[in-house]
Amino acid sequence: MNAAKQPIIFTVVGGFLGAGKTSLVNRILAAGGPARFAVLVNDFGALNIDESLILSQTGKIMKLANGCICCSLAGGLVDAMLELAKYYDHLDHILIEASGVSNPSRIMDFARIDGELRPGLTIVLVDLVHFEEQLDNKLLAETIEAQIESADLFLLTKSDLVSVAQIDHVTALLTGRQPLVPVVTLDQQQEDFASFLVFDDTALPPFSKPAGHHHDDRLLHSFHSIAMACDLPIDRARFSAIVKDHSARILRGKGVVNFADSLPEDGHSIWQQTGRLIEITNMPSPDNTPDISGTSRIIAISTDDLAPLEDAFRTLGFTPAPNI
Amino acid sequence: MAEITVFEAQKIITMNASRPSATHVAVRDGRVLGVGDLNDMATFGAFTLNRDFADKILTPGFVEGHAHAMEGGIWNNAYVGYMDRYDPDGNLWRGSANMEEVVATLQRLEAEMDDADTPLFAWGFDPIYFGGARMSVAELDRVSTTRSVLVLHSNGHLLNVNSHVLGLAGIGDDTNVYGVLKDDAGKPTGELMEMAAKYMAYKATGNPFFGSIKHAALEGYAKSARNCGTTTATDLFATFDEGSLAAYREVTSRPDYALRLMPAMNTLDKPFAEGIADLNAAKKDSNDRLHYGLCKVMTDGSIQGFTGRLKWPGYHNGAPNGLWNMPPEQLAELVMEYHKAGMHLHIHTNGDEASEVMIDAVEAAQLAHYRPDHRHTLQHCQMADASQFRRMANIGLCANLFANHIYYWGDQHAAITMGPDRASRMDACATALRHNVPLAIHSDAPVTPLAPLFTAWCAVNRLTVSGAVLGPEERIDAAAALHAITLGAAYTLHMDHLVGSIEPGKYADFAVLDADPLAVDAGAIKDIGVWGTIVGGIAHQAAVKSG
């Protein structure tokens, strides 16, 4: 293991059969970008891969010309991950399409236990048409509940096939179980949203061009956003409590925060959040520290009104800072 | 014209209702020419009389409808199970009656290892017999602190490792992951469950069970089969990768390979169309000793692992319901597509809910694409009730019941998993037969030993380890049990025209026994000596048991 290498971000796309996991994985692949990623799927055939990009295929592993790898889940997840582990030095990101009966938490455990991996998002897709029926199915009830339990973020699919009332109804069923998890309706307008969430690992704005990816600025027009700054040191416990309490409305939050209890050598902290996935880490190295003179700067976006979050941050001393 | 050999026996039990017993069988070209007495034999022309087995009992070679070729290769690792077992070469591996004996066995095997870096893998560990005692790093560190030691539980779900493996895997006090068990002081005990924890251990040490089936495993499997009178056996969860297909082809092409092998393709890890195409392609490799055509479907987990899917009222001890390997809706679609394509499905179901979902699926497939003789088989089918057997009969489903479970884990099923009432109908052989469901019984080797006479003994006596009779109403007689390990099993494999009875035209495959299983006391069926087998007219003597 290369000590200097950053851990590989590990993302799980879960959800029940027919919820659109494969098409979401395909969208994320299409968005691509510079990240060298591996995608683990049941069926290579369901992926939209240009055959001219395939460099080689041996056993479970298909190598692509852009440095990415597709790995088959044939034989099970343990064997697939053991096979993929041979390529960890050349990967930035692993994306797993969980089977419809798996518990995404048990899959995310791979990233929790292996120091070469870092837990990323658990996205759970929910089929708006069939969700209620699935919840009522005694063969599936525990499976669905476990998937709901594991989500950092819900994406509702097939919104074009249901009424607004049905979307509200399903949203209420989900938030009743998981009040801290954002629920986003995935429609045509927002189809690149998931890949944006998966690949945006920058600590600072702008949202619209994260990490060299090319997202349409219009993507963000359907969202509420706030940008705030504060020159005073921030109370870590209160900050953590606020972002946790408001996690249902934080689709993406990030920033550089000067915590009052940080040691000088720790520098500033980076806050990254998508729904229930909250990460607060120290700056990786002083060289990368922007000169912000003790100022904390944060931004957040949501499909919901962010006024309650803005009010909460004000209690810490943050004020709006539109020029971030 | 090919030579005729006539085998003389004390008695030949043919399992052919038209001619149930005889003293002589004529064999030509590896097939049965006819049975009868010595006078009948003369009518076939000149023959060589073989009297090697004149004092033996011949039955049809036994047919094991649910076992795994891994039985032949797993002995490269250390066996630490509760019961005594023999490996394919006849070496005795003593059972470990308590934790101290497990440790002693591992210490002895560790001392025999040359290379200090080679991990010591052990299998078959079953602390369910140890009254709640759990293994921890304390025990395995007494085996070695410098070599990786890994102990796989017989239920397949749990893995115990020593401190050395924990260190290599980076699992410590600060590891807070589901599946890494900890003691009261917050230290990992070395007991690992679930995928992530096992992945981390295998990432550090390698996984001995990874990859294609090996030639040596298939050779060992044939030896194990020979030792217990088995001449046809499945490898009932086969990965059809190039390495495995080549191994099956090459090993079975040897004329002295003493087994008719039937790999069943795992259907779960590829798209339906691809699986059907792969199986049809593999059929071209079939030969006298290699018979393709079976497919395996996994639906739920196991009863004693609490992963089987149960109907109400669920697990007796209140454990949550089990796990599906694939969404039931998708399993039903798989059954429909494979059935439509003419495939022969062997469907693992342990819990009664899993059985019900698969009975529904096969019924739907029959309604959409009627096949008069599909012979799809529910494998294990341990908790099916009478209503399910009635439905199975109506739609032509066969049952291959896990009779060995009654002995090995029957006490635990009565006490913990199923409770006394439902445990009495586990592996309900008599109910299956009462409702005319074609019946086979199996060992699931290497989970339990490959030994059809033992499996028959289980079905006839239904005795548990503690000596209790589990569900006396479900006992079957010796004749029915012998049928289940010969013609009955052959029927579930679509092989009853070739094996399972001794009658003209069939392979000359016999079990050579010291005593008549229909004449000995019911309690002695498992103790009948097995000289070996005759496969295609060629005799193969069992390994001499040592130890």
Short mmCIF file of C-alpha atoms in Angstrom, two decimals, chain B residues 353-528:
data_model
loop_
_atom_site.label_atom_id
_atom_site.label_comp_id
_atom_site.label_asym_id
_atom_site.label_seq_id
_atom_site.Cartn_x
_atom_site.Cartn_y
_atom_site.Cartn_z
CA GLU B 353 -41.17 -19.35 2.77
CA ALA B 354 -38.38 -19.89 0.24
CA SER B 355 -39.97 -23.19 -0.80
CA GLU B 356 -43.32 -21.49 -1.22
CA VAL B 357 -41.93 -18.72 -3.41
CA MET B 358 -40.24 -21.29 -5.64
CA ILE B 359 -43.33 -23.53 -5.81
CA ASP B 360 -45.27 -20.45 -6.94
CA ALA B 361 -42.55 -19.70 -9.52
CA VAL B 362 -42.50 -23.20 -10.98
CA GLU B 363 -46.31 -23.25 -11.08
CA ALA B 364 -46.30 -19.96 -12.98
CA ALA B 365 -43.66 -21.32 -15.34
CA GLN B 366 -45.71 -24.47 -15.94
CA LEU B 367 -48.81 -22.40 -16.68
CA ALA B 368 -46.93 -20.27 -19.18
CA HIS B 369 -44.83 -23.02 -20.78
CA TYR B 370 -46.06 -26.49 -19.93
CA ARG B 371 -43.34 -29.13 -19.77
CA PRO B 372 -44.55 -32.62 -18.90
CA ASP B 373 -41.26 -33.90 -17.46
CA HIS B 374 -39.16 -30.98 -16.23
CA ARG B 375 -37.99 -32.66 -12.99
CA HIS B 376 -37.09 -29.38 -11.35
CA THR B 377 -36.03 -30.21 -7.80
CA LEU B 378 -36.20 -28.33 -4.54
CA GLN B 379 -32.86 -28.97 -2.83
CA HIS B 380 -32.77 -29.22 0.98
CA CYS B 381 -36.45 -28.16 1.13
CA GLN B 382 -36.03 -28.82 4.83
CA MET B 383 -39.11 -27.13 6.23
CA ALA B 384 -41.74 -27.90 3.59
CA ASP B 385 -45.08 -28.88 5.13
CA ALA B 386 -47.65 -31.31 3.78
CA SER B 387 -49.52 -28.64 1.82
CA GLN B 388 -46.34 -27.70 0.02
CA PHE B 389 -45.54 -31.33 -0.81
CA ARG B 390 -49.08 -31.69 -2.24
CA ARG B 391 -48.50 -28.70 -4.47
CA MET B 392 -45.07 -29.98 -5.48
CA ALA B 393 -46.61 -33.25 -6.58
CA ASN B 394 -49.23 -31.41 -8.62
CA ILE B 395 -46.67 -29.45 -10.62
CA GLY B 396 -44.05 -32.17 -10.97
CA LEU B 397 -41.49 -30.79 -8.53
CA CYS B 398 -39.07 -33.31 -6.99
CA ALA B 399 -37.57 -33.03 -3.49
CA ASN B 400 -34.01 -33.79 -2.47
CA LEU B 401 -34.17 -33.62 1.33
CA PHE B 402 -31.20 -33.04 3.63
CA ALA B 403 -31.63 -36.17 5.76
CA ASN B 404 -28.17 -35.85 7.35
CA HIS B 405 -29.30 -32.64 9.02
CA ILE B 406 -31.60 -34.63 11.30
CA TYR B 407 -28.63 -36.34 12.91
CA TYR B 408 -26.12 -33.50 12.91
CA TRP B 409 -28.27 -30.55 13.98
CA GLY B 410 -31.67 -32.07 14.85
CA ASP B 411 -31.22 -31.39 18.57
CA GLN B 412 -30.48 -27.72 17.91
CA HIS B 413 -33.43 -27.44 15.52
CA ALA B 414 -35.79 -28.81 18.19
CA ALA B 415 -34.35 -26.57 20.91
CA ILE B 416 -33.45 -23.35 19.12
CA THR B 417 -34.32 -22.83 15.46
CA MET B 418 -37.66 -24.55 14.86
CA GLY B 419 -38.97 -25.76 18.19
CA PRO B 420 -40.09 -29.31 18.83
CA ASP B 421 -43.21 -29.32 16.64
CA ARG B 422 -41.81 -27.98 13.39
CA ALA B 423 -38.48 -29.78 13.93
CA SER B 424 -40.38 -33.07 13.79
CA ARG B 425 -41.34 -32.36 10.17
CA MET B 426 -37.88 -31.32 9.04
CA ASP B 427 -36.75 -33.20 5.96
CA ALA B 428 -40.12 -34.92 5.88
CA CYS B 429 -39.28 -37.95 3.75
CA ALA B 430 -42.44 -39.87 4.66
CA THR B 431 -44.69 -36.91 3.86
CA ALA B 432 -42.98 -36.47 0.50
CA LEU B 433 -43.60 -40.11 -0.36
CA ARG B 434 -47.18 -40.05 1.00
CA HIS B 435 -47.90 -37.28 -1.49
CA ASN B 436 -46.01 -38.93 -4.36
CA VAL B 437 -43.23 -36.38 -4.58
CA PRO B 438 -40.18 -38.01 -6.22
CA LEU B 439 -37.65 -38.23 -3.40
CA ALA B 440 -33.89 -38.12 -3.06
CA ILE B 441 -31.83 -37.57 0.12
CA HIS B 442 -28.39 -36.03 0.38
CA SER B 443 -25.27 -35.12 2.38
CA ASP B 444 -24.32 -31.72 0.94
CA ALA B 445 -20.70 -32.90 1.34
CA PRO B 446 -18.40 -31.49 2.54
CA VAL B 447 -20.94 -29.96 4.94
CA THR B 448 -21.61 -33.51 6.19
CA PRO B 449 -19.74 -36.65 5.05
CA LEU B 450 -20.40 -38.13 1.64
CA ALA B 451 -21.89 -41.51 2.58
CA PRO B 452 -25.28 -42.46 1.12
CA LEU B 453 -25.71 -45.42 3.48
CA PHE B 454 -25.36 -43.01 6.39
CA THR B 455 -27.85 -40.66 4.71
CA ALA B 456 -30.26 -43.58 4.29
CA TRP B 457 -29.76 -44.50 7.97
CA CYS B 458 -30.71 -40.93 8.91
CA ALA B 459 -33.93 -41.10 6.90
CA VAL B 460 -34.82 -44.53 8.32
CA ASN B 461 -34.02 -43.82 11.99
CA ARG B 462 -34.19 -40.01 12.37
CA LEU B 463 -31.85 -40.19 15.33
CA THR B 464 -30.06 -37.07 16.50
CA VAL B 465 -26.60 -36.80 18.03
CA SER B 466 -28.19 -36.91 21.50
CA GLY B 467 -30.04 -40.13 20.62
CA ALA B 468 -33.51 -38.61 20.36
CA VAL B 469 -35.85 -39.62 17.53
CA LEU B 470 -36.84 -36.45 15.69
CA GLY B 471 -40.30 -36.89 14.17
CA PRO B 472 -40.86 -40.68 14.18
CA GLU B 473 -43.80 -40.32 11.77
CA GLU B 474 -41.37 -39.10 9.09
CA ARG B 475 -39.22 -42.23 9.18
CA ILE B 476 -39.18 -44.27 5.98
CA ASP B 477 -38.34 -47.93 5.55
CA ALA B 478 -35.01 -49.23 4.29
CA ALA B 479 -36.36 -50.05 0.84
CA ALA B 480 -37.62 -46.49 0.39
CA ALA B 481 -34.33 -45.10 1.66
CA LEU B 482 -32.33 -47.32 -0.69
CA HIS B 483 -34.54 -46.13 -3.53
CA ALA B 484 -33.88 -42.51 -2.51
CA ILE B 485 -30.09 -42.96 -2.78
CA THR B 486 -30.26 -44.81 -6.10
CA LEU B 487 -33.15 -44.60 -8.55
CA GLY B 488 -34.87 -41.79 -6.67
CA ALA B 489 -31.85 -39.53 -6.86
CA ALA B 490 -31.22 -40.57 -10.47
CA TYR B 491 -34.77 -39.51 -11.33
CA THR B 492 -34.22 -36.00 -9.91
CA LEU B 493 -31.12 -35.71 -12.11
CA HIS B 494 -32.83 -36.96 -15.28
CA MET B 495 -30.40 -39.88 -15.18
CA ASP B 496 -32.77 -42.73 -14.32
CA HIS B 497 -32.45 -44.13 -17.86
CA LEU B 498 -28.70 -44.52 -17.31
CA VAL B 499 -28.05 -45.11 -13.61
CA GLY B 500 -29.88 -45.89 -10.37
CA SER B 501 -30.84 -49.50 -11.07
CA ILE B 502 -29.18 -52.59 -12.45
CA GLU B 503 -31.00 -53.42 -15.65
CA PRO B 504 -30.14 -53.94 -19.31
CA GLY B 505 -28.74 -50.94 -21.13
CA LYS B 506 -27.71 -48.97 -18.06
CA TYR B 507 -24.17 -48.21 -17.01
CA ALA B 508 -22.65 -51.13 -15.09
CA ASP B 509 -22.28 -49.01 -11.94
CA PHE B 510 -22.55 -50.91 -8.68
CA ALA B 511 -21.89 -50.42 -5.00
CA VAL B 512 -20.08 -53.43 -3.54
CA LEU B 513 -21.27 -53.99 0.03
CA ASP B 514 -20.48 -56.41 2.83
CA ALA B 515 -24.12 -56.76 3.91
CA ASP B 516 -27.64 -56.36 2.57
CA PRO B 517 -29.06 -52.95 3.58
CA LEU B 518 -32.58 -54.39 3.29
CA ALA B 519 -31.80 -57.24 5.67
CA VAL B 520 -29.69 -55.70 8.42
CA ASP B 521 -31.23 -53.99 11.44
CA ALA B 522 -32.36 -50.49 10.64
CA GLY B 523 -29.84 -49.16 13.11
CA ALA B 524 -26.94 -50.90 11.34
CA ILE B 525 -27.40 -49.52 7.81
CA LYS B 526 -24.71 -46.90 8.34
CA ASP B 527 -22.25 -49.53 9.55
CA ILE B 528 -22.35 -51.74 6.46
#
